[in-house]
């Protein structure tokens, strides 16, 4: 039953990714960039959606990580990195990395090589191997209030003396709904996995009810 739930969550996240307008004006605006050509944006949207459809089919067929990696690599190889400017390449890599995280397939080396070129990508890979890898101590999950997908926050470091000092207003990557999150006390370092931080509210200034009011304000003024 647990395996079925995990599979269902993966398929839900992939479907949500496909529905998103991944190259909208708002996406470029959030990154402080000028929008790319409309025709190029539409083509990239189509390429990513084809890849997503292939991943959905593979997950439904219980494909292993090797199969999922092959799909992602093949799709990425269809894109000539020299055709895009640096900002476009970074955005494309962000989307392929997001897909890889959804299906739990490791293509970081492929993304490095595609983004920076094979030689520099190899250097970066070696450099990363020499660094201490981030160890996930704990994973917090809470269901999105709209699509019910578990919103995951990875805890990377703890320190007992750190207070529970803020609320986070976050946005679900799957359906773009805004949610309220608190990681709790004693958390030194954490990483949002399938949601994005929109606003931080100090608990010294906002009670839980006041934070919920601010959440509703954001939902109202930032309608999808």
PDB file of C-alpha atoms in Angstrom:
ATOM      1  CA  UNK A   1       0.000   0.000   0.000  1.00  0.00           C
ATOM      2  CA  UNK A   2       2.857   2.393   0.878  1.00  0.00           C
ATOM      3  CA  UNK A   3       4.563   1.672  -2.466  1.00  0.00           C
ATOM      4  CA  UNK A   4       1.310   2.410  -4.275  1.00  0.00           C
ATOM      5  CA  UNK A   5       0.994   5.741  -2.439  1.00  0.00           C
ATOM      6  CA  UNK A   6       4.563   6.699  -3.370  1.00  0.00           C
ATOM      7  CA  UNK A   7       3.892   5.809  -7.013  1.00  0.00           C
ATOM      8  CA  UNK A   8       0.671   7.839  -6.925  1.00  0.00           C
ATOM      9  CA  UNK A   9       2.503  10.863  -5.502  1.00  0.00           C
ATOM     10  CA  UNK A  10       5.182  10.620  -8.216  1.00  0.00           C
ATOM     11  CA  UNK A  11       2.558  10.467 -10.961  1.00  0.00           C
ATOM     12  CA  UNK A  12       0.684  13.404  -9.416  1.00  0.00           C
ATOM     13  CA  UNK A  13       3.887  15.474  -9.305  1.00  0.00           C
ATOM     14  CA  UNK A  14       4.744  14.601 -12.915  1.00  0.00           C
ATOM     15  CA  UNK A  15       1.244  15.527 -14.086  1.00  0.00           C
ATOM     16  CA  UNK A  16       1.464  18.828 -12.224  1.00  0.00           C
ATOM     17  CA  UNK A  17       4.857  19.530 -13.790  1.00  0.00           C
ATOM     18  CA  UNK A  18       3.444  18.906 -17.260  1.00  0.00           C
ATOM     19  CA  UNK A  19       0.498  21.271 -16.677  1.00  0.00           C
ATOM     20  CA  UNK A  20       2.696  24.179 -15.640  1.00  0.00           C
ATOM     21  CA  UNK A  21       3.566  26.939 -18.075  1.00  0.00           C
ATOM     22  CA  UNK A  22       7.282  26.533 -17.531  1.00  0.00           C
ATOM     23  CA  UNK A  23       8.371  29.450 -19.708  1.00  0.00           C
ATOM     24  CA  UNK A  24       5.738  32.047 -18.904  1.00  0.00           C
ATOM     25  CA  UNK A  25       6.498  35.733 -18.501  1.00  0.00           C
ATOM     26  CA  UNK A  26       6.116  35.310 -14.730  1.00  0.00           C
ATOM     27  CA  UNK A  27       8.804  32.607 -14.612  1.00  0.00           C
ATOM     28  CA  UNK A  28      11.339  34.862 -16.325  1.00  0.00           C
ATOM     29  CA  UNK A  29      10.260  37.828 -14.189  1.00  0.00           C
ATOM     30  CA  UNK A  30      10.865  35.877 -10.967  1.00  0.00           C
ATOM     31  CA  UNK A  31      14.429  35.164 -12.119  1.00  0.00           C
ATOM     32  CA  UNK A  32      15.004  38.787 -13.151  1.00  0.00           C
ATOM     33  CA  UNK A  33      15.316  37.850 -16.843  1.00  0.00           C
ATOM     34  CA  UNK A  34      13.868  39.044 -20.118  1.00  0.00           C
ATOM     35  CA  UNK A  35      11.547  36.423 -21.648  1.00  0.00           C
ATOM     36  CA  UNK A  36      12.953  34.260 -24.432  1.00  0.00           C
ATOM     37  CA  UNK A  37      11.405  34.137 -27.894  1.00  0.00           C
ATOM     38  CA  UNK A  38       7.819  32.806 -27.819  1.00  0.00           C
ATOM     39  CA  UNK A  39       8.518  30.144 -30.440  1.00  0.00           C
ATOM     40  CA  UNK A  40      11.556  28.905 -28.516  1.00  0.00           C
ATOM     41  CA  UNK A  41       9.598  28.838 -25.252  1.00  0.00           C
ATOM     42  CA  UNK A  42       6.830  26.790 -26.851  1.00  0.00           C
ATOM     43  CA  UNK A  43       9.341  24.341 -28.315  1.00  0.00           C
ATOM     44  CA  UNK A  44      11.085  23.894 -24.958  1.00  0.00           C
ATOM     45  CA  UNK A  45       7.727  23.425 -23.238  1.00  0.00           C
ATOM     46  CA  UNK A  46       6.905  20.676 -25.751  1.00  0.00           C
ATOM     47  CA  UNK A  47      10.269  18.935 -25.273  1.00  0.00           C
ATOM     48  CA  UNK A  48       9.901  18.908 -21.493  1.00  0.00           C
ATOM     49  CA  UNK A  49       6.316  17.660 -21.730  1.00  0.00           C
ATOM     50  CA  UNK A  50       7.331  14.825 -24.070  1.00  0.00           C
ATOM     51  CA  UNK A  51       9.988  13.827 -21.542  1.00  0.00           C
ATOM     52  CA  UNK A  52       7.406  14.026 -18.755  1.00  0.00           C
ATOM     53  CA  UNK A  53       4.989  11.790 -20.683  1.00  0.00           C
ATOM     54  CA  UNK A  54       7.760   9.227 -21.145  1.00  0.00           C
ATOM     55  CA  UNK A  55       8.564   9.338 -17.420  1.00  0.00           C
ATOM     56  CA  UNK A  56       4.883   8.894 -16.561  1.00  0.00           C
ATOM     57  CA  UNK A  57       4.702   5.826 -18.813  1.00  0.00           C
ATOM     58  CA  UNK A  58       7.877   4.402 -17.260  1.00  0.00           C
ATOM     59  CA  UNK A  59       6.659   4.956 -13.693  1.00  0.00           C
ATOM     60  CA  UNK A  60       3.298   3.376 -14.514  1.00  0.00           C
ATOM     61  CA  UNK A  61       5.202   0.370 -15.896  1.00  0.00           C
ATOM     62  CA  UNK A  62       7.365   0.224 -12.728  1.00  0.00           C
ATOM     63  CA  UNK A  63      10.514   1.134 -14.664  1.00  0.00           C
ATOM     64  CA  UNK A  64      13.762   1.145 -12.675  1.00  0.00           C
ATOM     65  CA  UNK A  65      16.151   4.067 -12.147  1.00  0.00           C
ATOM     66  CA  UNK A  66      18.269   3.037 -15.154  1.00  0.00           C
ATOM     67  CA  UNK A  67      15.231   3.400 -17.418  1.00  0.00           C
ATOM     68  CA  UNK A  68      14.297   6.775 -15.904  1.00  0.00           C
ATOM     69  CA  UNK A  69      17.860   8.090 -16.253  1.00  0.00           C
ATOM     70  CA  UNK A  70      17.916   6.987 -19.899  1.00  0.00           C
ATOM     71  CA  UNK A  71      14.716   8.939 -20.610  1.00  0.00           C
ATOM     72  CA  UNK A  72      16.069  12.099 -18.981  1.00  0.00           C
ATOM     73  CA  UNK A  73      19.460  11.834 -20.704  1.00  0.00           C
ATOM     74  CA  UNK A  74      17.894  11.218 -24.098  1.00  0.00           C
ATOM     75  CA  UNK A  75      15.623  14.238 -23.744  1.00  0.00           C
ATOM     76  CA  UNK A  76      18.490  16.456 -22.589  1.00  0.00           C
ATOM     77  CA  UNK A  77      20.660  15.252 -25.492  1.00  0.00           C
ATOM     78  CA  UNK A  78      17.992  16.494 -27.902  1.00  0.00           C
ATOM     79  CA  UNK A  79      18.790  20.047 -26.803  1.00  0.00           C
ATOM     80  CA  UNK A  80      21.939  21.644 -28.219  1.00  0.00           C
ATOM     81  CA  UNK A  81      23.285  23.611 -25.254  1.00  0.00           C
ATOM     82  CA  UNK A  82      25.280  25.953 -27.525  1.00  0.00           C
ATOM     83  CA  UNK A  83      22.014  27.280 -28.965  1.00  0.00           C
ATOM     84  CA  UNK A  84      20.909  28.790 -25.623  1.00  0.00           C
ATOM     85  CA  UNK A  85      22.327  31.627 -23.565  1.00  0.00           C
ATOM     86  CA  UNK A  86      23.535  31.040 -20.007  1.00  0.00           C
ATOM     87  CA  UNK A  87      20.267  32.023 -18.325  1.00  0.00           C
ATOM     88  CA  UNK A  88      18.220  29.781 -20.626  1.00  0.00           C
ATOM     89  CA  UNK A  89      20.563  26.843 -19.992  1.00  0.00           C
ATOM     90  CA  UNK A  90      20.280  27.334 -16.231  1.00  0.00           C
ATOM     91  CA  UNK A  91      16.473  27.418 -16.413  1.00  0.00           C
ATOM     92  CA  UNK A  92      16.387  24.283 -18.577  1.00  0.00           C
ATOM     93  CA  UNK A  93      18.727  22.491 -16.159  1.00  0.00           C
ATOM     94  CA  UNK A  94      16.551  23.509 -13.224  1.00  0.00           C
ATOM     95  CA  UNK A  95      13.557  21.839 -14.873  1.00  0.00           C
ATOM     96  CA  UNK A  96      15.410  18.624 -15.716  1.00  0.00           C
ATOM     97  CA  UNK A  97      16.795  18.540 -12.190  1.00  0.00           C
ATOM     98  CA  UNK A  98      13.269  18.955 -10.824  1.00  0.00           C
ATOM     99  CA  UNK A  99      12.074  16.036 -12.963  1.00  0.00           C
ATOM    100  CA  UNK A 100      15.005  13.919 -11.797  1.00  0.00           C
ATOM    101  CA  UNK A 101      14.172  14.656  -8.153  1.00  0.00           C
ATOM    102  CA  UNK A 102      10.523  13.732  -8.691  1.00  0.00           C
ATOM    103  CA  UNK A 103      11.427  10.274 -10.039  1.00  0.00           C
ATOM    104  CA  UNK A 104      14.559   9.893  -7.859  1.00  0.00           C
ATOM    105  CA  UNK A 105      16.996   9.489 -10.765  1.00  0.00           C
ATOM    106  CA  UNK A 106      20.531  10.882 -10.509  1.00  0.00           C
ATOM    107  CA  UNK A 107      21.548  12.939 -13.574  1.00  0.00           C
ATOM    108  CA  UNK A 108      23.602  15.639 -11.819  1.00  0.00           C
ATOM    109  CA  UNK A 109      26.743  14.791 -13.818  1.00  0.00           C
ATOM    110  CA  UNK A 110      24.799  14.961 -17.094  1.00  0.00           C
ATOM    111  CA  UNK A 111      23.349  18.341 -16.134  1.00  0.00           C
ATOM    112  CA  UNK A 112      26.785  19.681 -15.153  1.00  0.00           C
ATOM    113  CA  UNK A 113      28.267  18.551 -18.457  1.00  0.00           C
ATOM    114  CA  UNK A 114      25.363  19.967 -20.474  1.00  0.00           C
ATOM    115  CA  UNK A 115      25.435  23.286 -18.621  1.00  0.00           C
ATOM    116  CA  UNK A 116      29.196  23.850 -18.437  1.00  0.00           C
ATOM    117  CA  UNK A 117      30.617  21.597 -21.172  1.00  0.00           C
ATOM    118  CA  UNK A 118      32.099  18.124 -20.788  1.00  0.00           C
ATOM    119  CA  UNK A 119      35.535  19.135 -19.459  1.00  0.00           C
ATOM    120  CA  UNK A 120      34.324  21.644 -16.870  1.00  0.00           C
ATOM    121  CA  UNK A 121      31.434  19.327 -16.009  1.00  0.00           C
ATOM    122  CA  UNK A 122      33.933  16.574 -15.199  1.00  0.00           C
ATOM    123  CA  UNK A 123      36.009  18.955 -13.067  1.00  0.00           C
ATOM    124  CA  UNK A 124      32.886  20.008 -11.163  1.00  0.00           C
ATOM    125  CA  UNK A 125      31.923  16.385 -10.640  1.00  0.00           C
ATOM    126  CA  UNK A 126      35.329  15.530  -9.176  1.00  0.00           C
ATOM    127  CA  UNK A 127      35.194  18.643  -7.003  1.00  0.00           C
ATOM    128  CA  UNK A 128      31.765  17.679  -5.700  1.00  0.00           C
ATOM    129  CA  UNK A 129      32.941  14.164  -4.887  1.00  0.00           C
ATOM    130  CA  UNK A 130      35.719  15.623  -2.747  1.00  0.00           C
ATOM    131  CA  UNK A 131      33.230  17.654  -0.757  1.00  0.00           C
ATOM    132  CA  UNK A 132      31.310  16.154   2.095  1.00  0.00           C
ATOM    133  CA  UNK A 133      27.924  15.178   0.746  1.00  0.00           C
ATOM    134  CA  UNK A 134      24.881  16.684   2.400  1.00  0.00           C
ATOM    135  CA  UNK A 135      23.355  14.140   4.727  1.00  0.00           C
ATOM    136  CA  UNK A 136      19.609  14.262   5.218  1.00  0.00           C
ATOM    137  CA  UNK A 137      18.949  13.796   8.922  1.00  0.00           C
ATOM    138  CA  UNK A 138      15.180  13.887   8.713  1.00  0.00           C
ATOM    139  CA  UNK A 139      12.461  14.618   6.177  1.00  0.00           C
ATOM    140  CA  UNK A 140       9.408  16.663   7.151  1.00  0.00           C
ATOM    141  CA  UNK A 141       6.221  16.159   5.166  1.00  0.00           C
ATOM    142  CA  UNK A 142       2.893  17.939   5.166  1.00  0.00           C
ATOM    143  CA  UNK A 143       0.125  17.596   2.552  1.00  0.00           C
ATOM    144  CA  UNK A 144      -0.509  20.477   0.182  1.00  0.00           C
ATOM    145  CA  UNK A 145      -3.864  22.011   1.079  1.00  0.00           C
ATOM    146  CA  UNK A 146      -4.890  21.955  -2.591  1.00  0.00           C
ATOM    147  CA  UNK A 147      -3.505  18.851  -4.366  1.00  0.00           C
ATOM    148  CA  UNK A 148      -2.672  16.831  -1.206  1.00  0.00           C
ATOM    149  CA  UNK A 149       0.831  16.029  -2.484  1.00  0.00           C
ATOM    150  CA  UNK A 150       3.300  15.611   0.426  1.00  0.00           C
ATOM    151  CA  UNK A 151       5.429  18.763   0.600  1.00  0.00           C
ATOM    152  CA  UNK A 152       8.909  17.597   1.616  1.00  0.00           C
ATOM    153  CA  UNK A 153      11.486  19.557   3.599  1.00  0.00           C
ATOM    154  CA  UNK A 154      14.879  17.904   4.168  1.00  0.00           C
ATOM    155  CA  UNK A 155      16.587  18.631   7.491  1.00  0.00           C
ATOM    156  CA  UNK A 156      20.359  18.808   6.908  1.00  0.00           C
ATOM    157  CA  UNK A 157      21.571  20.035  10.276  1.00  0.00           C
ATOM    158  CA  UNK A 158      20.352  20.385  13.850  1.00  0.00           C
ATOM    159  CA  UNK A 159      21.432  22.408  16.867  1.00  0.00           C
ATOM    160  CA  UNK A 160      19.437  22.268  20.080  1.00  0.00           C
ATOM    161  CA  UNK A 161      19.944  25.954  20.933  1.00  0.00           C
ATOM    162  CA  UNK A 162      18.258  27.266  17.766  1.00  0.00           C
ATOM    163  CA  UNK A 163      14.710  28.506  18.476  1.00  0.00           C
ATOM    164  CA  UNK A 164      11.621  28.046  16.320  1.00  0.00           C
ATOM    165  CA  UNK A 165      11.816  31.586  14.948  1.00  0.00           C
ATOM    166  CA  UNK A 166       9.815  31.807  11.713  1.00  0.00           C
ATOM    167  CA  UNK A 167       6.882  30.751   9.573  1.00  0.00           C
ATOM    168  CA  UNK A 168       7.501  30.032   5.904  1.00  0.00           C
ATOM    169  CA  UNK A 169       4.878  30.730   3.269  1.00  0.00           C
ATOM    170  CA  UNK A 170       5.674  28.226   0.535  1.00  0.00           C
ATOM    171  CA  UNK A 171       4.343  27.429  -2.931  1.00  0.00           C
ATOM    172  CA  UNK A 172       3.710  23.854  -4.065  1.00  0.00           C
ATOM    173  CA  UNK A 173       5.645  23.011  -7.245  1.00  0.00           C
ATOM    174  CA  UNK A 174       2.834  20.713  -8.357  1.00  0.00           C
ATOM    175  CA  UNK A 175      -0.243  22.964  -8.226  1.00  0.00           C
ATOM    176  CA  UNK A 176       1.199  26.401  -7.245  1.00  0.00           C
ATOM    177  CA  UNK A 177      -0.953  26.565  -4.104  1.00  0.00           C
ATOM    178  CA  UNK A 178       0.407  28.566  -1.164  1.00  0.00           C
ATOM    179  CA  UNK A 179       0.867  26.796   2.173  1.00  0.00           C
ATOM    180  CA  UNK A 180       2.157  27.633   5.648  1.00  0.00           C
ATOM    181  CA  UNK A 181       5.187  25.768   7.025  1.00  0.00           C
ATOM    182  CA  UNK A 182       7.120  25.723  10.274  1.00  0.00           C
ATOM    183  CA  UNK A 183      10.220  23.517  10.518  1.00  0.00           C
ATOM    184  CA  UNK A 184      10.217  23.742  14.314  1.00  0.00           C
ATOM    185  CA  UNK A 185      13.023  24.384  16.826  1.00  0.00           C
ATOM    186  CA  UNK A 186      16.553  23.007  16.718  1.00  0.00           C
ATOM    187  CA  UNK A 187      16.890  23.121  12.925  1.00  0.00           C
ATOM    188  CA  UNK A 188      20.194  24.604  11.741  1.00  0.00           C
ATOM    189  CA  UNK A 189      19.988  23.871   8.007  1.00  0.00           C
ATOM    190  CA  UNK A 190      17.198  22.653   5.746  1.00  0.00           C
ATOM    191  CA  UNK A 191      16.258  22.399   2.076  1.00  0.00           C
ATOM    192  CA  UNK A 192      12.889  22.675   0.345  1.00  0.00           C
ATOM    193  CA  UNK A 193      12.454  19.733  -2.027  1.00  0.00           C
ATOM    194  CA  UNK A 194       9.214  20.126  -3.991  1.00  0.00           C
ATOM    195  CA  UNK A 195       8.097  23.581  -2.951  1.00  0.00           C
ATOM    196  CA  UNK A 196       9.510  27.103  -3.002  1.00  0.00           C
ATOM    197  CA  UNK A 197       9.870  29.757  -0.310  1.00  0.00           C
ATOM    198  CA  UNK A 198       7.747  32.842  -0.951  1.00  0.00           C
ATOM    199  CA  UNK A 199       7.926  34.781   2.308  1.00  0.00           C
ATOM    200  CA  UNK A 200       9.373  34.407   5.814  1.00  0.00           C
ATOM    201  CA  UNK A 201       7.414  35.656   8.835  1.00  0.00           C
ATOM    202  CA  UNK A 202       9.073  36.132  12.211  1.00  0.00           C
ATOM    203  CA  UNK A 203       7.265  34.302  15.015  1.00  0.00           C
ATOM    204  CA  UNK A 204       8.126  37.251  17.233  1.00  0.00           C
ATOM    205  CA  UNK A 205       5.829  39.356  15.054  1.00  0.00           C
ATOM    206  CA  UNK A 206       3.277  36.816  13.807  1.00  0.00           C
ATOM    207  CA  UNK A 207       1.190  34.355  15.784  1.00  0.00           C
ATOM    208  CA  UNK A 208      -0.069  31.279  13.928  1.00  0.00           C
ATOM    209  CA  UNK A 209      -3.416  32.960  13.296  1.00  0.00           C
ATOM    210  CA  UNK A 210      -1.727  36.123  12.014  1.00  0.00           C
ATOM    211  CA  UNK A 211       0.501  34.021   9.748  1.00  0.00           C
ATOM    212  CA  UNK A 212      -2.611  32.323   8.351  1.00  0.00           C
ATOM    213  CA  UNK A 213      -4.139  35.743   7.656  1.00  0.00           C
ATOM    214  CA  UNK A 214      -0.993  36.731   5.744  1.00  0.00           C
ATOM    215  CA  UNK A 215      -1.186  33.427   3.849  1.00  0.00           C
ATOM    216  CA  UNK A 216      -4.748  34.207   2.750  1.00  0.00           C
ATOM    217  CA  UNK A 217      -3.660  37.693   1.658  1.00  0.00           C
ATOM    218  CA  UNK A 218      -0.958  36.196  -0.545  1.00  0.00           C
ATOM    219  CA  UNK A 219      -3.428  33.691  -1.996  1.00  0.00           C
ATOM    220  CA  UNK A 220      -5.792  36.539  -2.844  1.00  0.00           C
ATOM    221  CA  UNK A 221      -3.277  38.979  -4.333  1.00  0.00           C
ATOM    222  CA  UNK A 222      -1.198  36.388  -6.198  1.00  0.00           C
ATOM    223  CA  UNK A 223      -3.950  34.437  -7.884  1.00  0.00           C
ATOM    224  CA  UNK A 224      -2.676  31.915 -10.426  1.00  0.00           C
TER     225      UNK A 224
END
